[in-house]
GROMACS .gro file of C-alpha atoms in nm:
model
  335
    1UNK     CA    1 -11.899   6.541  -3.310
    2UNK     CA    2 -12.005   6.547  -2.946
    3UNK     CA    3 -12.288   6.305  -2.881
    4UNK     CA    4 -12.600   6.451  -2.723
    5UNK     CA    5 -12.716   6.108  -2.610
    6UNK     CA    6 -12.769   6.092  -2.236
    7UNK     CA    7 -12.768   5.803  -1.990
    8UNK     CA    8 -13.052   5.703  -1.762
    9UNK     CA    9 -13.208   5.408  -1.579
   10UNK     CA   10 -13.550   5.248  -1.574
   11UNK     CA   11 -13.668   5.173  -1.220
   12UNK     CA   12 -13.773   4.835  -1.364
   13UNK     CA   13 -13.404   4.744  -1.339
   14UNK     CA   14 -13.433   4.720  -0.961
   15UNK     CA   15 -13.751   4.514  -0.947
   16UNK     CA   16 -13.584   4.233  -0.748
   17UNK     CA   17 -13.455   4.458  -0.471
   18UNK     CA   18 -13.774   4.663  -0.453
   19UNK     CA   19 -13.991   4.351  -0.435
   20UNK     CA   20 -13.778   4.213  -0.152
   21UNK     CA   21 -13.780   4.547   0.031
   22UNK     CA   22 -13.404   4.592  -0.002
   23UNK     CA   23 -13.432   4.919  -0.195
   24UNK     CA   24 -13.685   5.200  -0.193
   25UNK     CA   25 -13.768   5.408  -0.497
   26UNK     CA   26 -13.549   5.686  -0.360
   27UNK     CA   27 -13.263   5.438  -0.307
   28UNK     CA   28 -13.285   5.350  -0.676
   29UNK     CA   29 -13.282   5.715  -0.784
   30UNK     CA   30 -12.991   5.797  -0.553
   31UNK     CA   31 -12.793   5.504  -0.691
   32UNK     CA   32 -12.863   5.604  -1.051
   33UNK     CA   33 -12.741   5.956  -0.977
   34UNK     CA   34 -12.426   5.820  -0.812
   35UNK     CA   35 -12.319   5.649  -1.136
   36UNK     CA   36 -12.405   5.941  -1.362
   37UNK     CA   37 -12.734   5.804  -1.494
   38UNK     CA   38 -12.954   6.106  -1.434
   39UNK     CA   39 -13.258   6.016  -1.641
   40UNK     CA   40 -13.521   5.820  -1.449
   41UNK     CA   41 -13.779   5.608  -1.631
   42UNK     CA   42 -14.075   5.515  -1.413
   43UNK     CA   43 -14.354   5.257  -1.406
   44UNK     CA   44 -14.635   5.427  -1.211
   45UNK     CA   45 -14.829   5.103  -1.160
   46UNK     CA   46 -14.521   4.953  -0.993
   47UNK     CA   47 -14.364   5.259  -0.832
   48UNK     CA   48 -14.666   5.458  -0.710
   49UNK     CA   49 -14.881   5.270  -0.455
   50UNK     CA   50 -15.171   5.512  -0.498
   51UNK     CA   51 -15.187   5.471  -0.878
   52UNK     CA   52 -15.406   5.560  -1.061
   53UNK     CA   53 -15.534   5.808  -0.803
   54UNK     CA   54 -15.213   6.008  -0.767
   55UNK     CA   55 -15.262   6.338  -0.583
   56UNK     CA   56 -15.098   6.668  -0.668
   57UNK     CA   57 -14.905   6.639  -0.342
   58UNK     CA   58 -14.759   6.305  -0.451
   59UNK     CA   59 -14.668   6.450  -0.791
   60UNK     CA   60 -14.479   6.731  -0.623
   61UNK     CA   61 -14.307   6.481  -0.394
   62UNK     CA   62 -14.179   6.291  -0.698
   63UNK     CA   63 -14.055   6.606  -0.868
   64UNK     CA   64 -13.877   6.723  -0.553
   65UNK     CA   65 -13.724   6.379  -0.488
   66UNK     CA   66 -13.583   6.350  -0.838
   67UNK     CA   67 -13.453   6.707  -0.836
   68UNK     CA   68 -13.290   6.654  -0.499
   69UNK     CA   69 -13.065   6.392  -0.658
   70UNK     CA   70 -12.990   6.600  -0.965
   71UNK     CA   71 -13.201   6.379  -1.190
   72UNK     CA   72 -13.501   6.423  -1.420
   73UNK     CA   73 -13.797   6.205  -1.510
   74UNK     CA   74 -13.754   6.090  -1.869
   75UNK     CA   75 -14.019   5.832  -1.956
   76UNK     CA   76 -14.353   5.703  -1.823
   77UNK     CA   77 -14.426   5.333  -1.888
   78UNK     CA   78 -14.797   5.287  -1.937
   79UNK     CA   79 -15.000   4.965  -1.931
   80UNK     CA   80 -15.342   4.895  -2.073
   81UNK     CA   81 -15.550   4.647  -1.873
   82UNK     CA   82 -15.775   4.531  -2.156
   83UNK     CA   83 -15.873   4.227  -1.944
   84UNK     CA   84 -15.955   4.430  -1.635
   85UNK     CA   85 -16.298   4.269  -1.623
   86UNK     CA   86 -16.365   3.896  -1.625
   87UNK     CA   87 -16.674   3.915  -1.839
   88UNK     CA   88 -16.544   4.120  -2.133
   89UNK     CA   89 -16.257   4.307  -2.287
   90UNK     CA   90 -16.228   4.683  -2.256
   91UNK     CA   91 -16.428   4.872  -2.516
   92UNK     CA   92 -16.248   5.112  -2.749
   93UNK     CA   93 -16.379   5.406  -2.552
   94UNK     CA   94 -16.253   5.257  -2.226
   95UNK     CA   95 -15.909   5.198  -2.378
   96UNK     CA   96 -15.891   5.558  -2.495
   97UNK     CA   97 -15.999   5.682  -2.153
   98UNK     CA   98 -15.727   5.472  -1.988
   99UNK     CA   99 -15.457   5.603  -2.223
  100UNK     CA  100 -15.583   5.958  -2.175
  101UNK     CA  101 -15.556   5.907  -1.797
  102UNK     CA  102 -15.193   5.800  -1.839
  103UNK     CA  103 -15.115   6.091  -2.069
  104UNK     CA  104 -15.253   6.328  -1.808
  105UNK     CA  105 -15.044   6.185  -1.523
  106UNK     CA  106 -14.739   6.177  -1.749
  107UNK     CA  107 -14.780   6.547  -1.820
  108UNK     CA  108 -14.848   6.630  -1.454
  109UNK     CA  109 -14.515   6.469  -1.367
  110UNK     CA  110 -14.343   6.685  -1.628
  111UNK     CA  111 -14.253   6.387  -1.848
  112UNK     CA  112 -14.258   6.423  -2.225
  113UNK     CA  113 -14.219   6.056  -2.329
  114UNK     CA  114 -14.469   5.777  -2.270
  115UNK     CA  115 -14.387   5.418  -2.354
  116UNK     CA  116 -14.688   5.247  -2.512
  117UNK     CA  117 -14.716   4.868  -2.503
  118UNK     CA  118 -14.675   4.714  -2.846
  119UNK     CA  119 -15.013   4.538  -2.844
  120UNK     CA  120 -15.212   4.866  -2.828
  121UNK     CA  121 -15.398   4.895  -3.158
  122UNK     CA  122 -15.271   5.167  -3.393
  123UNK     CA  123 -15.625   5.293  -3.459
  124UNK     CA  124 -15.673   5.343  -3.085
  125UNK     CA  125 -15.350   5.544  -3.069
  126UNK     CA  126 -15.460   5.754  -3.365
  127UNK     CA  127 -15.764   5.864  -3.166
  128UNK     CA  128 -15.535   5.953  -2.875
  129UNK     CA  129 -15.304   6.178  -3.078
  130UNK     CA  130 -15.504   6.497  -3.012
  131UNK     CA  131 -15.468   6.444  -2.635
  132UNK     CA  132 -15.096   6.375  -2.669
  133UNK     CA  133 -15.050   6.690  -2.876
  134UNK     CA  134 -15.249   6.898  -2.631
  135UNK     CA  135 -15.033   6.777  -2.341
  136UNK     CA  136 -14.708   6.771  -2.542
  137UNK     CA  137 -14.635   6.404  -2.468
  138UNK     CA  138 -14.474   6.174  -2.724
  139UNK     CA  139 -14.638   5.829  -2.740
  140UNK     CA  140 -14.363   5.583  -2.832
  141UNK     CA  141 -14.483   5.234  -2.920
  142UNK     CA  142 -14.238   4.988  -2.768
  143UNK     CA  143 -14.053   4.793  -3.038
  144UNK     CA  144 -14.014   4.477  -2.831
  145UNK     CA  145 -13.899   4.130  -2.934
  146UNK     CA  146 -14.022   3.941  -3.128
  147UNK     CA  147 -14.136   4.251  -3.317
  148UNK     CA  148 -13.887   4.476  -3.497
  149UNK     CA  149 -13.898   4.824  -3.647
  150UNK     CA  150 -13.994   4.697  -3.992
  151UNK     CA  151 -14.271   4.470  -3.867
  152UNK     CA  152 -14.601   4.538  -4.045
  153UNK     CA  153 -14.779   4.598  -3.713
  154UNK     CA  154 -14.537   4.876  -3.618
  155UNK     CA  155 -14.529   5.023  -3.966
  156UNK     CA  156 -14.899   5.098  -3.917
  157UNK     CA  157 -14.800   5.335  -3.636
  158UNK     CA  158 -14.538   5.498  -3.859
  159UNK     CA  159 -14.798   5.539  -4.135
  160UNK     CA  160 -15.042   5.706  -3.896
  161UNK     CA  161 -14.775   5.943  -3.765
  162UNK     CA  162 -14.683   6.039  -4.122
  163UNK     CA  163 -15.043   6.080  -4.235
  164UNK     CA  164 -15.130   6.299  -3.938
  165UNK     CA  165 -14.804   6.491  -3.958
  166UNK     CA  166 -14.773   6.455  -3.582
  167UNK     CA  167 -14.458   6.466  -3.371
  168UNK     CA  168 -14.640   6.303  -3.078
  169UNK     CA  169 -14.666   5.945  -3.204
  170UNK     CA  170 -14.380   5.718  -3.296
  171UNK     CA  171 -14.164   5.429  -3.182
  172UNK     CA  172 -13.962   5.347  -2.872
  173UNK     CA  173 -13.698   5.079  -2.939
  174UNK     CA  174 -13.619   4.815  -2.681
  175UNK     CA  175 -13.260   4.699  -2.730
  176UNK     CA  176 -13.369   4.338  -2.691
  177UNK     CA  177 -13.443   4.339  -3.065
  178UNK     CA  178 -13.068   4.349  -3.135
  179UNK     CA  179 -12.977   4.008  -2.989
  180UNK     CA  180 -12.665   3.914  -3.181
  181UNK     CA  181 -12.563   3.619  -2.959
  182UNK     CA  182 -12.763   3.386  -2.736
  183UNK     CA  183 -12.739   3.506  -2.372
  184UNK     CA  184 -12.506   3.285  -2.163
  185UNK     CA  185 -12.732   3.340  -1.859
  186UNK     CA  186 -13.027   3.191  -2.048
  187UNK     CA  187 -12.827   2.885  -2.152
  188UNK     CA  188 -12.695   2.829  -1.800
  189UNK     CA  189 -13.046   2.842  -1.653
  190UNK     CA  190 -13.179   2.584  -1.898
  191UNK     CA  191 -12.882   2.355  -1.832
  192UNK     CA  192 -12.953   2.378  -1.459
  193UNK     CA  193 -13.310   2.273  -1.540
  194UNK     CA  194 -13.192   1.965  -1.729
  195UNK     CA  195 -13.091   2.070  -2.080
  196UNK     CA  196 -12.803   1.855  -2.204
  197UNK     CA  197 -12.491   2.058  -2.296
  198UNK     CA  198 -12.477   1.921  -2.653
  199UNK     CA  199 -12.841   2.011  -2.719
  200UNK     CA  200 -12.793   2.352  -2.562
  201UNK     CA  201 -12.492   2.408  -2.787
  202UNK     CA  202 -12.700   2.309  -3.091
  203UNK     CA  203 -12.960   2.572  -3.001
  204UNK     CA  204 -12.692   2.837  -2.947
  205UNK     CA  205 -12.535   2.750  -3.285
  206UNK     CA  206 -12.873   2.771  -3.456
  207UNK     CA  207 -12.926   3.118  -3.312
  208UNK     CA  208 -12.577   3.221  -3.415
  209UNK     CA  209 -12.658   3.114  -3.771
  210UNK     CA  210 -12.994   3.297  -3.746
  211UNK     CA  211 -13.191   2.986  -3.844
  212UNK     CA  212 -13.566   3.040  -3.823
  213UNK     CA  213 -13.687   2.954  -3.473
  214UNK     CA  214 -13.957   2.710  -3.584
  215UNK     CA  215 -13.701   2.493  -3.764
  216UNK     CA  216 -13.486   2.471  -3.452
  217UNK     CA  217 -13.784   2.396  -3.229
  218UNK     CA  218 -13.883   2.110  -3.462
  219UNK     CA  219 -13.529   1.972  -3.466
  220UNK     CA  220 -13.505   1.978  -3.087
  221UNK     CA  221 -13.858   1.865  -3.001
  222UNK     CA  222 -13.907   1.599  -3.270
  223UNK     CA  223 -13.580   1.483  -3.420
  224UNK     CA  224 -13.367   1.514  -3.106
  225UNK     CA  225 -13.655   1.416  -2.875
  226UNK     CA  226 -13.565   1.702  -2.647
  227UNK     CA  227 -13.662   1.704  -2.283
  228UNK     CA  228 -13.887   1.984  -2.148
  229UNK     CA  229 -13.596   2.215  -2.062
  230UNK     CA  230 -13.446   2.174  -2.408
  231UNK     CA  231 -13.776   2.245  -2.583
  232UNK     CA  232 -13.829   2.554  -2.369
  233UNK     CA  233 -13.479   2.672  -2.453
  234UNK     CA  234 -13.543   2.625  -2.825
  235UNK     CA  235 -13.872   2.814  -2.793
  236UNK     CA  236 -13.690   3.121  -2.660
  237UNK     CA  237 -13.554   3.168  -3.012
  238UNK     CA  238 -13.897   3.301  -3.107
  239UNK     CA  239 -13.821   3.599  -2.885
  240UNK     CA  240 -13.452   3.641  -2.970
  241UNK     CA  241 -13.441   3.841  -3.295
  242UNK     CA  242 -13.141   4.016  -3.441
  243UNK     CA  243 -13.259   4.331  -3.614
  244UNK     CA  244 -13.016   4.500  -3.849
  245UNK     CA  245 -12.857   4.797  -3.666
  246UNK     CA  246 -12.787   4.961  -4.002
  247UNK     CA  247 -13.160   5.021  -4.050
  248UNK     CA  248 -13.203   5.218  -3.729
  249UNK     CA  249 -13.131   5.545  -3.911
  250UNK     CA  250 -13.445   5.505  -4.122
  251UNK     CA  251 -13.663   5.514  -3.810
  252UNK     CA  252 -13.461   5.751  -3.592
  253UNK     CA  253 -13.701   6.044  -3.649
  254UNK     CA  254 -13.982   5.844  -3.490
  255UNK     CA  255 -13.831   5.788  -3.147
  256UNK     CA  256 -13.734   6.009  -2.854
  257UNK     CA  257 -13.630   5.751  -2.594
  258UNK     CA  258 -13.463   5.408  -2.592
  259UNK     CA  259 -13.492   5.126  -2.342
  260UNK     CA  260 -13.139   4.988  -2.307
  261UNK     CA  261 -13.248   4.631  -2.229
  262UNK     CA  262 -12.983   4.387  -2.110
  263UNK     CA  263 -12.967   4.049  -1.943
  264UNK     CA  264 -12.614   4.037  -1.807
  265UNK     CA  265 -12.287   4.226  -1.809
  266UNK     CA  266 -11.943   4.070  -1.783
  267UNK     CA  267 -11.702   4.185  -1.509
  268UNK     CA  268 -11.517   4.395  -1.767
  269UNK     CA  269 -11.841   4.580  -1.851
  270UNK     CA  270 -11.935   4.418  -2.180
  271UNK     CA  271 -12.268   4.280  -2.300
  272UNK     CA  272 -12.218   3.926  -2.437
  273UNK     CA  273 -12.547   3.919  -2.626
  274UNK     CA  274 -12.680   4.251  -2.758
  275UNK     CA  275 -12.525   4.454  -3.039
  276UNK     CA  276 -12.469   4.775  -2.843
  277UNK     CA  277 -12.152   4.877  -3.022
  278UNK     CA  278 -12.318   4.871  -3.364
  279UNK     CA  279 -12.639   5.041  -3.251
  280UNK     CA  280 -12.471   5.321  -3.058
  281UNK     CA  281 -12.241   5.389  -3.352
  282UNK     CA  282 -12.549   5.434  -3.574
  283UNK     CA  283 -12.726   5.654  -3.319
  284UNK     CA  284 -12.429   5.886  -3.278
  285UNK     CA  285 -12.365   5.903  -3.654
  286UNK     CA  286 -12.731   5.990  -3.707
  287UNK     CA  287 -12.720   6.270  -3.452
  288UNK     CA  288 -12.992   6.118  -3.234
  289UNK     CA  289 -13.065   6.297  -2.907
  290UNK     CA  290 -13.233   6.135  -2.610
  291UNK     CA  291 -13.184   5.899  -2.321
  292UNK     CA  292 -13.051   5.545  -2.324
  293UNK     CA  293 -13.234   5.401  -2.024
  294UNK     CA  294 -13.079   5.092  -1.861
  295UNK     CA  295 -13.336   4.814  -1.826
  296UNK     CA  296 -13.191   4.513  -1.645
  297UNK     CA  297 -13.396   4.200  -1.699
  298UNK     CA  298 -13.152   3.930  -1.599
  299UNK     CA  299 -13.271   3.869  -1.245
  300UNK     CA  300 -13.513   3.593  -1.337
  301UNK     CA  301 -13.235   3.394  -1.505
  302UNK     CA  302 -13.007   3.373  -1.202
  303UNK     CA  303 -13.226   3.405  -0.892
  304UNK     CA  304 -13.238   3.026  -0.849
  305UNK     CA  305 -12.862   3.007  -0.779
  306UNK     CA  306 -12.740   3.343  -0.652
  307UNK     CA  307 -12.845   3.671  -0.500
  308UNK     CA  308 -12.938   3.926  -0.763
  309UNK     CA  309 -12.723   4.241  -0.761
  310UNK     CA  310 -12.906   4.476  -0.996
  311UNK     CA  311 -12.696   4.772  -0.888
  312UNK     CA  312 -12.372   4.607  -0.998
  313UNK     CA  313 -12.526   4.500  -1.329
  314UNK     CA  314 -12.659   4.850  -1.400
  315UNK     CA  315 -12.325   5.003  -1.296
  316UNK     CA  316 -12.142   4.785  -1.546
  317UNK     CA  317 -12.384   4.870  -1.825
  318UNK     CA  318 -12.348   5.240  -1.756
  319UNK     CA  319 -11.970   5.203  -1.782
  320UNK     CA  320 -12.017   5.034  -2.118
  321UNK     CA  321 -12.259   5.298  -2.245
  322UNK     CA  322 -12.022   5.577  -2.146
  323UNK     CA  323 -11.732   5.402  -2.317
  324UNK     CA  324 -11.924   5.330  -2.639
  325UNK     CA  325 -12.070   5.681  -2.659
  326UNK     CA  326 -11.722   5.824  -2.624
  327UNK     CA  327 -11.577   5.594  -2.889
  328UNK     CA  328 -11.862   5.658  -3.132
  329UNK     CA  329 -11.824   6.033  -3.085
  330UNK     CA  330 -11.452   6.016  -3.164
  331UNK     CA  331 -11.520   5.808  -3.476
  332UNK     CA  332 -11.785   6.054  -3.594
  333UNK     CA  333 -11.541   6.345  -3.557
  334UNK     CA  334 -11.296   6.176  -3.793
  335UNK     CA  335 -11.546   6.095  -4.068
   0.00000   0.00000   0.00000
């Protein structure tokens, strides 16, 4: 079996360099192309200064720029500013209008996948389905930690998609939900902030044993009289779930794109925390087609002690993805 899974990059991966003015959007796209990651996931609010008033000329510029580097736009990350006003939350009609605006720009850019933030209410998305169908854009609700694909909130989206019989509403997994081991970069940051090594090790061991986060937080905060850094470290366990990769096949029909979240890569191109090997094996075996889009989010854990090199981190992850996709394809051929 030859895998049809493709490799891409989210421009979010280069947020550090773009913020500091060390890389332009085109620099990011050119780099992605140079390492064989030809799918480009964009965040219009971050990457398009004129957003939301993007002209046709700007749209054409984006299309030409991406094509010039042999790439394609794969996913549009939308946001919903429900607290745009100080005096009140957005009304339902205003939320729908905002999502419809994003669907329109997504389609104008020629993108067929739109990442929807997990907090957007399922009933709001149901009312947006006709617009998504009209524009042929898939709305994928981001399955982001601490949620998981079998969380009741996300199952409401699955139920709506099934009831409507639509192919334009589903899920978009973020690989952060498959945290098998506690990230070394997280631990190191908390130790630099004052966490004692023995307490940090206790928290890592609790995560390894998959003890419920609240129990660990209580142990650290109350019984161990943890200092602020130790309590904060324990509290990260609330957002460090390990979903079962074996269940991904049950939800594969509902997603078209995957955010390949990662926090750090080792020099030999391995992820010390997330269960990529298991997940990619399941994706290939299930015949999934789509883009794995690198999403580096480790900058904030190391920027206090070293210069962030997002390019090197993304390069290493792309090497790993290529290796795992090749291995999984070989295994599938021998089943």
